[in-house]
Amino acid sequence: MHHRKPDELNAAQNALCESRECLEMAMEAGRLGIWEWRLDTGRITWSPTLERIHGLERGAFASTIEAYLRGIHPEDRDRVLDHIQQAIRERTEYRGEYRIIRPDGRIAWLEARGRLVAGPNGQPERMVGVCLDVTDRRQAEEALRDSESRLRAVVETAADGIITIDADGIIRTVNPAVERIFGYSADELIGHNVGILMPEPYRSEHDNYVKNFLRTGHAKIIGIGREVVGLRKDGKVIPLYLAVSETRIGDRRIFTGIVHDISDRKAAEEALARQAQELEQQARELARSNEELENFAGIVSHDLRSPLVTLAGCARLLEESPAALDPESRELIQTIRDSVEHLNELINSLLSYARAGSGELKVGPCDCEQVLQKVLVGLKVVLEANRAEVTHDPLPTICADAALMAQLFQNLIENGLKYHGQDPPRIHVSATAGAGEWVFSVRDNGIGIAPEDFPKVFEIFRRLHDDTSGYSGAGIGLATCKRIVERHGGRIWVESQPGQGATFFFAIPQQE
Ligand code: ADP
């Protein structure tokens, strides 16, 4: 018998240790563990790496099947047991993939394989195998599945159609929006040339276009996007916005088109254009009718005034005639003179209404305080007769047509005088600077206006009081005010309560 020398034995032992260490390092790096299960004693042996995979200290594994099963995720335990029993019963290889729960609570995925080894009597004696920590792979797979299903959800629910075609122009995928937009089912599209979604001549040009792009890289639409037309299954041509991008998968080229149905937008654009046209037409008509009104005002002032003057003159002559007139005739003559005066006022109102809307706007620095003073001088007699008082705060110099501003103040103050109650009229004018505008107010202590009538008072010929109420007028004054304010780019409104006076506001934009 050959006895090894101690040196030789040492060297052999050292070499064994080294290769064992190498193996352990390799197993560690590969997150691989080795196990052995003796069927007779039930004892399980784990390599140190397998203990580490389970998050256990070296030698901490209790070496029993119960300890092994305890470490497995409760949901996977039965399955693992089944697979092991099946392998023993049918003497086949054992394979399983399952979760374990580490002592620190972290979950890991293991892939296990085992094989039965027979004892000297030919009967299975033990099972040996490996265990691989596949947590990273499972997590990557899960993340991929996750992002895939998220992406699929986006594609499935997108309002825009998403089509992929290959380099031959053959449709590979379509999403439900494509089916909706074009009226085809996915089956009717996939595998067909994308040309079926285009009307002529684009259909015939498309193949050449793709070929040309592949050869020259010259893109008309790829990476750009533009408006195109599409052809629905029912033959209807629809406007679309199309953006195409190119993807390379290995050496294959895939084109993804995103189509957005812009029928609604187009229809809205057309409606808008139509509306603009109608508006333009209306503006032209308005200009014409304004012009007519101006002409009419001219006719009224000249042609209607002179017979009125004659009428008034005749009435006066009659009144002054030496022949004695009976009281009834005198009354008739007075009625004629009143009517003539009323008609005259009406003509004046109409004329100022026409002037407020037409003619050149002579905008310049307009000292409102001065304008108001002039108006008040003109109203002196009426103010005194009514025991009225008009007060005002300091008023600004604004950029406006002074003559029209005078008309505006005059109309508002006259109304304040006219629509008074029991007390003598008190009217107050003031102005405050707002955001980019001057807001003027003319407040009175008169009979007031019910809120539901606010919009009506600015309509022409609209009167809340007819002549039988004791308030005479033509219903033109506030309409003229509105015209003047609007010609200056401003707004006019009223705040009031019946019996509590009225405050008319108007805002004029501030200009440099
Ligand atoms: P008119 O005074 O000639 O009737 P306006 O256009 O000036 O016409 O006014 C329209 C209507 O608005 C008037 O009939 C009157 O009922 C009402 N109104 C105008 N100003 C006032 C006011 N300051 N207080 C009460 N009611 C007013």
PDB file of C-alpha atoms in Angstrom, residues 313-326 329-330 333:
ATOM      1  CA  GLY A 313     -95.037 131.219 -38.419  1.00  0.00           C
ATOM      2  CA  CYS A 314     -98.615 130.840 -39.645  1.00  0.00           C
ATOM      3  CA  ALA A 315     -99.787 129.922 -36.162  1.00  0.00           C
ATOM      4  CA  ARG A 316     -98.110 133.008 -34.759  1.00  0.00           C
ATOM      5  CA  LEU A 317     -99.599 135.240 -37.470  1.00  0.00           C
ATOM      6  CA  LEU A 318    -103.023 133.828 -36.804  1.00  0.00           C
ATOM      7  CA  GLU A 319    -102.592 134.434 -33.077  1.00  0.00           C
ATOM      8  CA  GLU A 320    -101.482 137.999 -33.678  1.00  0.00           C
ATOM      9  CA  SER A 321    -104.100 138.778 -36.351  1.00  0.00           C
ATOM     10  CA  PRO A 322    -106.314 141.731 -35.568  1.00  0.00           C
ATOM     11  CA  ALA A 323    -109.450 139.655 -36.066  1.00  0.00           C
ATOM     12  CA  ALA A 324    -110.616 138.555 -32.680  1.00  0.00           C
ATOM     13  CA  LEU A 325    -110.319 134.795 -32.212  1.00  0.00           C
ATOM     14  CA  ASP A 326    -112.662 132.817 -30.067  1.00  0.00           C
ATOM     15  CA  SER A 329    -109.511 128.648 -31.968  1.00  0.00           C
ATOM     16  CA  ARG A 330    -106.789 130.011 -29.697  1.00  0.00           C
ATOM     17  CA  ILE A 333    -103.497 127.251 -32.406  1.00  0.00           C
TER      18      ILE A 333
END
